[in-house]
Coordinates of C-alpha atoms in Angstrom, one line a residue:
M10 CA 90.7 86.3 -91.0
T11 CA 93.7 84.1 -91.9
A12 CA 93.0 80.4 -92.5
Q13 CA 94.3 77.9 -90.0
P14 CA 97.1 75.7 -91.4
S15 CA 96.1 72.2 -92.0
V16 CA 97.8 69.4 -90.0
L17 CA 97.0 66.9 -92.8
P18 CA 97.6 68.7 -96.1
I19 CA 95.7 67.3 -99.1
P20 CA 97.8 66.9 -102.3
A21 CA 96.5 68.5 -105.4
A22 CA 94.5 66.3 -107.7
D23 CA 95.8 65.3 -111.0
P24 CA 94.4 67.7 -113.8
A25 CA 93.7 64.7 -115.9
E26 CA 91.4 63.3 -113.2
R27 CA 89.5 66.6 -112.9
A28 CA 88.7 66.2 -116.5
E29 CA 87.0 62.9 -116.1
P30 CA 83.4 62.9 -117.3
L31 CA 81.9 61.3 -114.2
S32 CA 81.4 63.4 -111.1
D33 CA 82.8 62.0 -107.9
R34 CA 79.3 61.4 -106.6
A35 CA 78.3 59.5 -109.8
A36 CA 81.5 57.5 -109.6
L37 CA 80.9 56.5 -106.0
T38 CA 77.3 55.5 -106.9
L39 CA 78.7 53.3 -109.7
A40 CA 81.3 51.8 -107.3
G41 CA 78.5 51.1 -104.8
L42 CA 76.6 49.1 -107.5
Y43 CA 79.7 47.1 -108.3
Y44 CA 80.3 46.4 -104.6
L45 CA 76.7 45.4 -104.1
L46 CA 77.0 43.0 -107.1
A47 CA 80.2 41.5 -105.5
A48 CA 78.4 41.2 -102.1
A49 CA 75.5 39.4 -103.8
L50 CA 77.9 36.9 -105.4
V51 CA 79.6 36.2 -102.1
T52 CA 76.3 35.6 -100.4
W53 CA 74.7 34.0 -103.4
W54 CA 73.8 30.7 -101.8
L55 CA 72.2 32.4 -98.9
W56 CA 69.8 34.4 -101.1
R57 CA 68.4 31.2 -102.6
D58 CA 66.4 30.9 -99.3
P59 CA 67.3 33.9 -97.1
A60 CA 64.7 33.1 -94.4
S61 CA 66.3 29.7 -93.5
R62 CA 69.9 29.7 -94.9
M63 CA 72.9 30.9 -93.0
V64 CA 76.7 30.6 -93.4
A65 CA 77.9 27.1 -92.4
G66 CA 80.2 26.7 -89.5
N67 CA 78.8 28.5 -86.5
Y68 CA 75.2 27.6 -85.5
N69 CA 75.6 28.9 -82.0
D70 CA 76.5 32.5 -82.7
A71 CA 74.1 32.7 -85.7
D72 CA 71.2 31.5 -83.5
Q73 CA 72.1 34.0 -80.8
M74 CA 72.1 36.8 -83.4
A75 CA 68.8 35.7 -84.8
W76 CA 67.4 35.8 -81.2
F77 CA 68.6 39.4 -80.7
F78 CA 67.0 40.5 -84.0
R79 CA 63.7 39.0 -82.9
F80 CA 64.0 40.6 -79.5
D81 CA 64.6 44.0 -81.2
A82 CA 61.8 43.6 -83.7
T83 CA 59.3 42.5 -81.0
A84 CA 60.0 45.6 -79.0
I85 CA 59.6 47.9 -82.1
A86 CA 56.3 46.1 -82.9
H87 CA 55.1 47.2 -79.5
F88 CA 56.2 50.8 -80.2
H89 CA 59.1 51.0 -77.7
L90 CA 62.9 50.5 -77.9
P91 CA 64.3 47.1 -76.9
A92 CA 64.9 46.7 -73.1
L93 CA 68.6 46.8 -72.0
V94 CA 67.9 44.2 -69.4
T95 CA 65.6 41.4 -70.3
T96 CA 64.3 38.1 -69.0
G97 CA 63.5 37.0 -72.6
M98 CA 66.6 34.8 -72.1
N99 CA 67.9 33.3 -68.8
A100 CA 64.5 33.8 -67.0
P101 CA 63.9 34.7 -64.3
Q102 CA 67.3 36.3 -63.6
G103 CA 67.6 37.9 -67.0
V104 CA 70.5 39.2 -69.2
N105 CA 72.1 42.6 -69.5
V106 CA 72.1 42.8 -73.3
M107 CA 74.7 45.6 -73.4
W108 CA 77.3 43.0 -72.4
N109 CA 76.3 40.9 -75.3
T110 CA 76.3 41.1 -79.1
F111 CA 73.1 43.1 -79.0
M112 CA 73.4 45.0 -82.3
L113 CA 70.7 47.5 -81.3
L114 CA 71.2 49.7 -84.4
P115 CA 70.9 47.0 -87.1
G116 CA 68.3 45.1 -85.2
T117 CA 66.1 48.2 -84.9
V118 CA 66.6 49.5 -88.5
L119 CA 65.8 46.0 -89.9
A120 CA 62.9 45.3 -87.5
P121 CA 60.4 45.6 -90.4
V122 CA 62.3 43.0 -92.4
T123 CA 62.4 40.7 -89.3
L124 CA 58.7 41.0 -88.7
L125 CA 57.8 40.4 -92.4
A126 CA 60.4 37.8 -93.4
G127 CA 62.1 36.5 -90.2
P128 CA 65.3 37.2 -88.4
Q129 CA 67.5 35.2 -90.7
T130 CA 66.5 37.3 -93.7
S131 CA 67.4 40.4 -91.8
L132 CA 70.8 38.8 -91.0
T133 CA 71.4 38.0 -94.7
V134 CA 70.4 41.6 -95.6
L135 CA 72.8 42.9 -93.0
M136 CA 75.7 40.7 -94.2
T137 CA 75.2 41.8 -97.8
I138 CA 75.0 45.5 -96.8
G139 CA 78.0 44.9 -94.6
F140 CA 80.2 43.8 -97.5
A141 CA 79.0 46.5 -100.0
G142 CA 78.8 49.3 -97.4
S143 CA 82.2 48.6 -95.9
A144 CA 83.8 48.8 -99.4
L145 CA 81.9 52.0 -100.3
A146 CA 82.8 53.6 -97.0
M147 CA 86.5 52.9 -97.5
C148 CA 86.4 54.1 -101.1
A149 CA 84.6 57.3 -100.1
V150 CA 87.1 58.0 -97.3
L151 CA 90.1 57.5 -99.6
R152 CA 88.6 59.7 -102.3
H153 CA 88.4 62.5 -99.7
W154 CA 92.1 62.2 -99.2
Q155 CA 92.6 62.5 -103.0
V156 CA 93.3 58.9 -103.8
S157 CA 92.6 58.2 -107.5
R158 CA 89.4 56.5 -108.3
P159 CA 90.8 53.2 -109.5
A160 CA 93.0 52.9 -106.4
A161 CA 90.2 53.9 -104.0
M162 CA 87.8 51.4 -105.6
L163 CA 90.4 48.5 -105.4
A164 CA 91.2 49.4 -101.8
G165 CA 87.5 49.4 -100.9
A166 CA 87.1 45.9 -102.2
V167 CA 90.3 44.7 -100.5
Y168 CA 89.0 46.0 -97.2
A169 CA 85.4 44.8 -97.4
F170 CA 86.1 41.4 -98.9
S171 CA 89.3 40.8 -96.9
P172 CA 89.7 37.4 -95.2
A173 CA 89.1 39.1 -91.8
L174 CA 85.6 40.2 -92.8
L175 CA 84.9 37.1 -94.8
H176 CA 85.7 34.8 -91.9
S177 CA 83.7 37.1 -89.6
A178 CA 80.7 36.3 -91.8
I179 CA 80.6 32.9 -90.2
G180 CA 78.2 33.9 -87.5
H181 CA 80.0 37.1 -86.3
Y182 CA 77.6 39.5 -88.0
D183 CA 78.6 42.3 -85.6
L184 CA 82.2 42.1 -86.8
Q185 CA 81.5 41.6 -90.5
F186 CA 79.4 44.8 -90.6
A187 CA 82.5 47.1 -90.6
V188 CA 80.9 50.1 -92.4
F189 CA 81.6 52.7 -89.6
L190 CA 85.2 51.9 -88.9
P191 CA 86.8 53.9 -91.8
L192 CA 84.3 56.6 -91.2
I193 CA 85.5 57.0 -87.6
V194 CA 89.1 57.3 -88.6
D195 CA 88.2 59.7 -91.4
A196 CA 86.1 61.9 -89.0
A197 CA 88.9 62.1 -86.5
L198 CA 91.4 63.1 -89.2
R199 CA 89.1 65.6 -90.7
L200 CA 88.6 67.3 -87.4
L201 CA 92.4 67.4 -86.8
A202 CA 93.1 68.7 -90.2
G203 CA 90.5 71.4 -90.1
H204 CA 88.4 70.1 -93.0
R205 CA 85.3 70.6 -90.9
T206 CA 84.3 73.1 -88.3
P207 CA 84.5 72.0 -84.7
V208 CA 80.8 71.7 -84.4
R209 CA 80.1 69.8 -87.6
G210 CA 83.2 67.7 -87.2
G211 CA 82.4 66.9 -83.6
L212 CA 78.8 66.1 -84.4
W213 CA 79.8 63.7 -87.2
L214 CA 82.5 62.0 -85.1
G215 CA 80.2 61.5 -82.2
L216 CA 77.4 60.1 -84.4
V217 CA 79.6 57.5 -86.2
V218 CA 81.1 56.4 -82.8
V219 CA 77.6 56.0 -81.4
M220 CA 76.5 54.0 -84.4
Q221 CA 79.4 51.7 -84.0
L222 CA 78.8 51.3 -80.3
F223 CA 75.4 50.0 -81.1
V224 CA 76.9 47.5 -83.5
N225 CA 80.0 46.3 -81.7
E226 CA 81.7 48.1 -78.8
E227 CA 85.0 46.2 -79.1
M228 CA 85.7 47.6 -82.6
V229 CA 85.4 51.1 -81.3
F230 CA 88.5 50.6 -79.2
D231 CA 90.4 48.9 -82.1
T232 CA 89.4 51.7 -84.4
A233 CA 90.3 54.5 -82.0
L234 CA 93.7 52.9 -81.4
T235 CA 94.3 52.8 -85.2
A236 CA 93.3 56.4 -85.6
L237 CA 95.6 57.4 -82.7
I238 CA 98.5 55.6 -84.3
I239 CA 97.9 57.5 -87.6
V240 CA 97.7 60.8 -85.8
L241 CA 100.9 60.1 -83.8
V242 CA 102.8 59.2 -86.9
W243 CA 101.6 62.4 -88.5
A244 CA 102.6 64.4 -85.5
A245 CA 106.2 63.0 -85.7
R246 CA 106.7 65.0 -88.9
R247 CA 109.0 68.0 -88.8
G248 CA 107.0 71.2 -88.3
T249 CA 103.7 69.4 -87.5
W250 CA 103.7 70.2 -83.8
R251 CA 103.5 73.9 -84.6
A252 CA 100.5 73.3 -86.8
I253 CA 98.9 71.1 -84.1
R254 CA 99.3 73.9 -81.6
T255 CA 97.3 76.2 -83.8
R256 CA 94.6 73.5 -84.2
A257 CA 94.5 72.6 -80.5
K258 CA 91.6 74.7 -79.5
P259 CA 89.2 73.8 -82.4
V260 CA 90.2 70.2 -82.1
A261 CA 89.4 70.2 -78.4
Q262 CA 86.1 71.9 -79.1
G263 CA 85.2 69.3 -81.7
L264 CA 86.1 66.4 -79.4
G265 CA 84.0 68.0 -76.7
V266 CA 81.0 68.1 -79.1
A267 CA 81.7 64.4 -80.0
V268 CA 81.8 63.4 -76.3
G269 CA 78.6 65.3 -75.7
I270 CA 76.8 63.5 -78.5
I271 CA 78.1 60.1 -77.2
A272 CA 76.9 61.0 -73.7
V273 CA 73.5 62.1 -74.8
V274 CA 72.7 59.2 -77.2
A275 CA 74.7 56.3 -75.6
G276 CA 75.2 57.5 -72.1
Y277 CA 72.2 55.8 -70.6
P278 CA 72.9 52.4 -72.3
L279 CA 76.5 52.6 -71.2
W280 CA 75.5 53.4 -67.6
I281 CA 73.1 50.4 -67.6
Q282 CA 76.0 48.3 -68.9
F283 CA 78.6 49.3 -66.3
F284 CA 76.5 50.4 -63.3
G285 CA 73.0 48.8 -63.8
P286 CA 71.5 45.4 -62.9
L287 CA 73.6 42.3 -63.3
P288 CA 77.0 43.9 -62.9
Q289 CA 79.9 41.8 -64.0
S290 CA 83.7 42.0 -64.2
G291 CA 86.6 40.2 -65.9
S292 CA 86.4 38.4 -69.2
P293 CA 84.6 35.1 -70.1
F294 CA 87.4 34.2 -72.5
T295 CA 90.7 32.7 -71.7
L296 CA 93.4 35.3 -72.0
D297 CA 95.8 34.9 -75.0
F298 CA 93.7 32.2 -76.7
F299 CA 91.8 34.0 -79.5
K300 CA 94.9 35.3 -81.3
N301 CA 96.3 35.0 -84.8
D302 CA 98.7 32.4 -85.8
L303 CA 101.7 34.0 -87.5
S304 CA 101.5 31.4 -90.3
G305 CA 97.9 32.5 -90.8
L306 CA 99.1 35.6 -92.6
V307 CA 100.2 33.4 -95.6
V308 CA 98.1 30.3 -95.3
P309 CA 94.6 30.6 -97.0
S310 CA 91.5 28.8 -95.8
S311 CA 88.9 27.0 -97.8
L312 CA 86.9 30.3 -98.1
M313 CA 89.6 31.6 -100.5
F314 CA 89.2 30.8 -104.2
F315 CA 92.9 29.9 -104.3
H316 CA 93.8 27.4 -101.6
T317 CA 95.2 23.9 -101.2
G318 CA 93.9 21.0 -99.3
S319 CA 96.7 21.3 -96.7
S320 CA 96.1 25.1 -96.2
A321 CA 92.4 24.5 -95.8
Q322 CA 93.1 21.8 -93.2
F323 CA 95.5 24.1 -91.3
A324 CA 92.9 26.8 -91.1
A325 CA 90.1 24.4 -90.2
H326 CA 92.3 23.2 -87.2
F327 CA 93.1 26.7 -86.0
Q328 CA 92.6 26.9 -82.2
G329 CA 90.1 29.7 -82.5
Q330 CA 88.2 27.9 -85.2
L331 CA 87.4 29.3 -88.7
P332 CA 85.3 32.3 -87.6
E333 CA 88.4 33.6 -85.8
Y334 CA 90.9 32.8 -88.6
L335 CA 91.3 36.4 -89.5
A336 CA 95.0 36.9 -90.3
Y337 CA 95.4 35.9 -94.0
L338 CA 96.7 38.5 -96.5
G339 CA 98.8 36.4 -98.8
V340 CA 102.5 36.6 -99.7
P341 CA 102.1 38.8 -102.8
L342 CA 100.2 41.6 -101.0
I343 CA 102.5 41.5 -98.0
V344 CA 105.5 41.8 -100.2
V345 CA 104.0 44.7 -102.2
L346 CA 103.0 46.5 -99.0
V347 CA 106.4 46.1 -97.3
L348 CA 108.5 47.1 -100.4
G349 CA 106.2 49.9 -101.3
A350 CA 106.3 51.3 -97.7
V351 CA 110.1 51.2 -97.8
R352 CA 110.3 52.9 -101.2
F353 CA 107.8 55.6 -100.4
W354 CA 108.4 56.0 -96.7
R355 CA 108.8 59.8 -97.0
R356 CA 105.2 60.2 -98.0
P357 CA 103.2 61.0 -94.9
M358 CA 100.1 59.0 -95.8
V359 CA 102.2 55.9 -96.7
R360 CA 104.2 56.1 -93.5
A361 CA 101.1 56.6 -91.3
C362 CA 99.1 53.7 -92.9
A363 CA 102.2 51.4 -92.9
V364 CA 102.8 51.9 -89.2
A365 CA 99.1 51.5 -88.4
W366 CA 99.1 48.2 -90.4
V367 CA 102.2 46.8 -88.8
V368 CA 101.2 47.7 -85.2
T369 CA 97.7 46.3 -85.5
E370 CA 99.0 43.1 -87.1
V371 CA 101.4 42.7 -84.2
L372 CA 98.6 43.3 -81.7
S373 CA 96.5 40.7 -83.4
L374 CA 99.1 38.0 -82.6
G375 CA 98.2 38.3 -78.9
G376 CA 100.4 38.1 -75.9
T377 CA 102.7 35.2 -76.8
L378 CA 103.7 33.9 -80.2
L379 CA 101.7 31.2 -82.0
A380 CA 103.2 30.0 -85.2
A381 CA 102.4 27.0 -87.4
G382 CA 100.0 25.8 -84.7
H383 CA 102.7 25.7 -82.0
E384 CA 102.7 28.0 -78.9
Y385 CA 106.0 29.7 -78.1
S386 CA 105.1 31.1 -74.6
Q387 CA 108.6 32.4 -74.0
V388 CA 108.2 34.9 -76.8
K389 CA 106.3 37.8 -75.2
L390 CA 104.6 40.2 -77.6
P391 CA 103.3 43.8 -76.9
W392 CA 99.7 42.6 -76.1
Y393 CA 101.1 40.5 -73.3
W394 CA 101.8 43.6 -71.2
V395 CA 98.3 45.1 -71.4
Q396 CA 95.9 42.1 -71.8
G397 CA 95.1 42.0 -68.1
L398 CA 94.0 45.6 -67.8
P399 CA 90.4 46.5 -67.2
L400 CA 88.3 46.4 -70.4
L401 CA 91.3 45.3 -72.4
S402 CA 90.9 41.9 -70.9
S403 CA 87.6 41.6 -72.8
A404 CA 89.2 42.5 -76.1
I405 CA 90.0 39.7 -78.4
P406 CA 93.4 40.2 -80.1
D407 CA 92.8 38.5 -83.4
R408 CA 90.1 41.0 -84.2
F409 CA 92.7 43.7 -84.7
S410 CA 93.0 42.0 -88.1
I411 CA 89.9 43.9 -89.2
V412 CA 91.5 47.3 -88.7
A413 CA 94.8 46.0 -89.9
D414 CA 93.2 45.0 -93.2
G415 CA 91.7 48.4 -93.4
A416 CA 95.1 50.0 -92.9
A417 CA 96.6 47.6 -95.5
A418 CA 93.9 48.5 -98.0
A419 CA 94.5 52.2 -97.5
L420 CA 98.3 51.7 -97.7
L421 CA 97.8 49.9 -101.0
A422 CA 95.8 52.7 -102.4
F423 CA 98.4 55.4 -101.5
L424 CA 101.2 53.2 -102.9
I425 CA 99.4 52.9 -106.2
D426 CA 99.2 56.6 -106.6
A427 CA 102.8 57.1 -105.4
A428 CA 104.0 54.5 -107.9
V429 CA 102.3 56.0 -111.0
P430 CA 104.6 59.0 -111.5
V431 CA 107.6 56.9 -110.8
V432 CA 106.6 54.4 -113.5
K433 CA 105.9 57.3 -115.8
D434 CA 109.4 58.8 -115.2
R435 CA 111.4 55.6 -115.0
L436 CA 109.8 53.7 -117.9
P437 CA 109.1 56.2 -120.6
G438 CA 108.9 53.4 -123.1
L439 CA 105.5 52.5 -121.6
V440 CA 104.1 55.9 -122.4
A441 CA 105.6 55.8 -125.9
S442 CA 103.9 52.5 -126.5
G443 CA 100.5 53.8 -125.5
R444 CA 100.4 52.0 -122.1
K445 CA 99.2 54.2 -119.3
P446 CA 101.2 54.1 -116.1
L447 CA 98.1 53.9 -114.0
V448 CA 96.9 50.8 -115.9
V449 CA 100.3 49.2 -115.4
V450 CA 100.4 49.9 -111.7
M451 CA 96.8 48.9 -111.2
S452 CA 97.4 45.6 -113.0
C453 CA 100.3 44.8 -110.7
A454 CA 98.2 45.7 -107.6
A455 CA 95.4 43.6 -108.9
L456 CA 97.7 40.6 -109.2
A457 CA 98.9 41.1 -105.6
V458 CA 95.3 40.8 -104.3
V459 CA 94.3 37.9 -106.5
P460 CA 95.0 35.4 -103.6
L461 CA 92.3 37.3 -101.6
V462 CA 89.5 36.5 -104.0
P463 CA 86.8 34.8 -102.0
K464 CA 84.5 31.9 -102.9
P465 CA 80.8 32.2 -102.3
L466 CA 80.1 31.6 -98.6
P467 CA 79.1 28.0 -97.9
P468 CA 75.4 27.7 -96.8
T469 CA 73.6 25.5 -94.3
D470 CA 70.0 25.4 -93.2
A471 CA 69.0 27.0 -89.9
T472 CA 67.3 24.6 -87.4
P473 CA 63.6 24.5 -88.4
L474 CA 60.8 24.7 -85.9
P475 CA 59.8 21.4 -84.4
A476 CA 56.5 20.0 -85.6
G477 CA 53.7 21.3 -83.3
W478 CA 55.8 24.2 -81.8
T479 CA 53.5 27.0 -82.9
A480 CA 50.3 25.0 -82.2
A481 CA 51.5 24.2 -78.7
F482 CA 52.0 27.8 -77.7
T483 CA 48.8 28.8 -79.4
S484 CA 47.0 26.2 -77.2
L485 CA 48.8 27.3 -74.1
N486 CA 47.8 31.0 -74.7
L487 CA 50.4 32.3 -72.2
P488 CA 50.7 35.9 -71.1
A489 CA 53.8 37.8 -72.4
S490 CA 55.3 37.8 -68.9
A491 CA 55.2 34.0 -68.6
N492 CA 58.5 32.2 -67.9
V493 CA 58.7 29.0 -69.9
L494 CA 61.1 26.1 -69.5
V495 CA 61.9 24.6 -72.9
V496 CA 63.5 21.2 -72.9
P497 CA 66.1 20.9 -74.2
I498 CA 67.3 23.9 -72.2
P499 CA 69.4 26.1 -74.4
S500 CA 73.1 26.9 -73.6
A501 CA 76.2 28.1 -75.4
T502 CA 76.8 24.7 -76.8
F503 CA 73.2 24.0 -77.9
T504 CA 71.2 27.0 -79.2
A505 CA 68.4 25.4 -81.3
P506 CA 65.7 26.6 -78.8
L507 CA 66.9 30.1 -79.3
R508 CA 66.4 29.7 -83.0
W509 CA 62.9 28.4 -82.4
Q510 CA 62.2 31.4 -80.2
A511 CA 63.6 33.7 -82.8
D512 CA 61.6 32.3 -85.7
S513 CA 58.3 32.0 -83.9
G514 CA 58.5 34.8 -81.3
Q515 CA 57.5 32.2 -78.7
P516 CA 58.0 32.0 -75.8
R517 CA 58.6 35.6 -74.7
A518 CA 60.7 34.6 -71.7
M519 CA 62.7 31.4 -71.6
V520 CA 65.0 29.6 -69.0
G521 CA 68.6 29.2 -70.1
G522 CA 70.2 30.7 -73.2
Y523 CA 73.5 31.7 -74.7
Y524 CA 74.8 34.9 -73.2
M525 CA 77.6 36.5 -71.2
G526 CA 76.5 37.1 -67.6
P527 CA 77.7 37.2 -64.0
A528 CA 78.2 34.1 -61.9
W529 CA 77.6 34.0 -58.1
N530 CA 81.0 35.8 -57.6
G531 CA 80.3 38.6 -60.1
H532 CA 82.8 37.4 -62.6
V533 CA 81.5 37.1 -66.1
Y534 CA 81.2 33.7 -67.8
I535 CA 79.5 32.4 -70.9
D536 CA 76.0 31.4 -69.6
G537 CA 76.7 33.0 -66.2
D538 CA 76.1 30.5 -63.5
G539 CA 75.4 27.8 -66.1
T540 CA 72.7 25.3 -66.2
P541 CA 71.6 24.0 -62.8
Q542 CA 71.8 20.3 -62.0
A543 CA 68.1 19.8 -62.6
G544 CA 68.4 21.3 -66.1
I545 CA 71.5 19.1 -66.8
Y546 CA 69.4 16.0 -65.9
L547 CA 66.5 17.1 -68.2
N548 CA 69.0 17.6 -71.1
A549 CA 70.5 14.2 -70.4
L550 CA 67.1 12.6 -70.6
W551 CA 66.3 14.5 -73.8
S552 CA 69.6 13.4 -75.4
F553 CA 69.0 9.8 -74.3
S554 CA 65.6 10.0 -76.0
A555 CA 67.3 10.0 -79.4
A556 CA 64.5 8.2 -81.1
S557 CA 62.2 11.2 -80.4
I558 CA 64.6 13.8 -81.6
P559 CA 64.4 15.1 -85.1
A560 CA 67.5 14.2 -87.2
D561 CA 68.5 17.9 -87.8
L562 CA 68.7 18.4 -84.0
S563 CA 70.4 15.1 -83.3
A564 CA 73.3 16.1 -85.6
Q565 CA 73.8 19.3 -83.6
F566 CA 73.7 17.6 -80.2
P567 CA 76.5 15.0 -80.0
A568 CA 75.2 13.4 -76.8
A569 CA 71.9 12.6 -78.7
S570 CA 73.5 11.2 -81.8
S571 CA 76.0 9.1 -79.9
T572 CA 73.6 7.5 -77.4
P573 CA 73.8 3.7 -78.0
A574 CA 70.5 2.0 -78.8
G575 CA 69.2 0.0 -75.9
K576 CA 71.2 1.7 -73.3
S577 CA 69.4 2.3 -70.0
A578 CA 68.3 5.9 -69.1
P579 CA 70.8 8.0 -67.2
A580 CA 70.7 7.5 -63.5
A581 CA 68.8 10.3 -61.7
M582 CA 71.0 13.1 -60.6
V583 CA 68.2 14.9 -58.9
T584 CA 65.2 13.6 -56.8
D585 CA 61.6 14.4 -57.8
A586 CA 61.4 16.9 -54.9
Q587 CA 64.6 18.7 -56.1
M588 CA 63.2 18.9 -59.7
L589 CA 59.9 20.4 -58.5
G590 CA 61.9 22.8 -56.2
E591 CA 63.9 24.0 -59.2
I592 CA 60.7 24.5 -61.2
V593 CA 59.4 26.7 -58.4
T594 CA 62.8 28.6 -58.4
W595 CA 62.4 29.2 -62.2
D596 CA 59.0 30.7 -61.5
L597 CA 57.5 28.9 -64.5
S598 CA 54.2 29.3 -66.2
A599 CA 54.8 26.3 -68.5
V600 CA 57.1 23.5 -69.5
V601 CA 57.4 22.8 -73.2
A602 CA 59.4 19.7 -74.3
V603 CA 60.4 18.7 -77.8
T604 CA 59.6 15.0 -77.3
V605 CA 56.8 12.5 -77.5
P606 CA 54.8 10.7 -74.8
R607 CA 56.5 7.3 -75.3
S608 CA 60.0 8.7 -74.8
V609 CA 61.9 8.5 -71.6
L610 CA 61.8 12.3 -71.2
G611 CA 58.0 12.4 -72.0
K612 CA 57.3 9.7 -69.4
Y613 CA 59.5 11.4 -66.7
L614 CA 57.9 14.8 -67.2
S615 CA 54.4 13.2 -67.1
T616 CA 55.4 11.6 -63.8
I617 CA 56.6 14.9 -62.3
L618 CA 54.0 17.3 -63.8
G619 CA 51.1 15.1 -64.5
R620 CA 49.1 14.7 -67.7
P621 CA 50.4 17.2 -70.4
S622 CA 48.1 20.1 -71.3
V623 CA 49.1 19.9 -74.9
V624 CA 50.4 17.1 -77.1
T625 CA 51.0 18.0 -80.8
G626 CA 53.5 16.9 -83.3
D627 CA 56.9 16.5 -81.6
V628 CA 55.9 18.8 -78.7
M629 CA 54.5 18.1 -75.2
A630 CA 53.5 21.0 -73.0
W631 CA 52.4 21.5 -69.4
R632 CA 50.9 24.5 -67.7
V633 CA 52.6 24.8 -64.3

């Protein structure tokens, strides 16, 4: 039987590299250790107290992630997978978790860590693995395509510790864990090139796509688009279409296997998401808001080791805030990538990665141009014409920076290997002087990426449990199905109660939360229908009772910290009858308030609900 021609031919390895003493597996293991050490340095301040320290700058998303990890771990502890629709948040209506940053795979795998050491420890473990694993995945993929070891190792570090992933570490754990993205592109290209049989290639492609679906669905689309760009650029080569025709049948078979794996493993969760309870449509985000500023490509934030006060201020005032400041690559690297791509354009891998990098960078700029903090709405960009389409309206443009940085890292690696023989031929004096061309090229590449060197991530303390929280729930002894109203009621702008629930496992079902859900019209919004009027009034009373609020909470809740001393309590927005009616609507078993009897809130709830069942520490609780 004659072998099928490869659509993506692999260049022969350098004989000198084959003579290296380390095997490729040993070299990857060593690289993994280096990446892990680098990840530990970046997360150094978090590891000083992993159970309570998180990256500063995004309490809300970090608290939500901690809640989901506790939700996953509680389900695993009871020997079943986490429910896809739950009333653990937003009781009694519930939440379809498939529309949210559920992170089923990491939450399930790290459930033992969550149960033993708490959800924040699991999140810190996940972040550290995310940095090291993403680097190792990129390095391994490039080694398969015969990139030299030094170039592959540098590219792995550039990808995993890129500003896009570093800024995603500010609460966006699902984006920062980018291990599967290069594996998806690699699996697709291997299937196309015939480096794996249709069955094996399809199985692997389906599995890595499923794993990414259970981390973050949005990045599956971004990665698939990147892979498609690379394939199309390859297909544009002379003579490639003939090779593609010979590979059409096995590729179709492999894709069929991949789709089958996705349908079997992820079909039911996806059906629940799109056709199950709590259906929703549209996007909770304003179109064309979360996009890169063109200036962000060259202006570093305070997370970079090399930055200025003015650059840090520019990044801090970015309209999407620091967790979405993903564009930065730095002038030296951009110049190297552009000049290198022009010089070595004839090389297929260089051309494919260069086009993928440029296209994804352009898409990350959104629908209209934002530059130097100013909106130029008259300048329409490619994303403008597709941003309103179904599903695409939920995609956030600036997150294309993650796959763009992956393409840039791969491009840098291919440019390094392309430049070595040129340096060897054009600068023979280097060889005569004993300098190795690879060392010279790697030194220049390292200088280009120096502006990307990160600082250790800044830490902050997660909100601790209020004094008496655990004792109050122990005294209440509520069944697992009990709906509980916690005051203050959690929302997207105040998530401390979610953190308390995540750290303690109590209550099992809570009114309010931070989630994406449908409003009365079926359109998706952050927090769905929002907090009802009765809940708003309770939160107003809680914020007014500033004297009874622990200082660490008051700092997170501006209304509390800014309440003037001596000011009268807020006028009632609801009658007592309306409040009791809302309590009935919530189908409550208990009300738990973080307050004290002498506070305005404590007195109000005692008037409405009677004498509290439990008073301990900073917590009052009533059985309803």
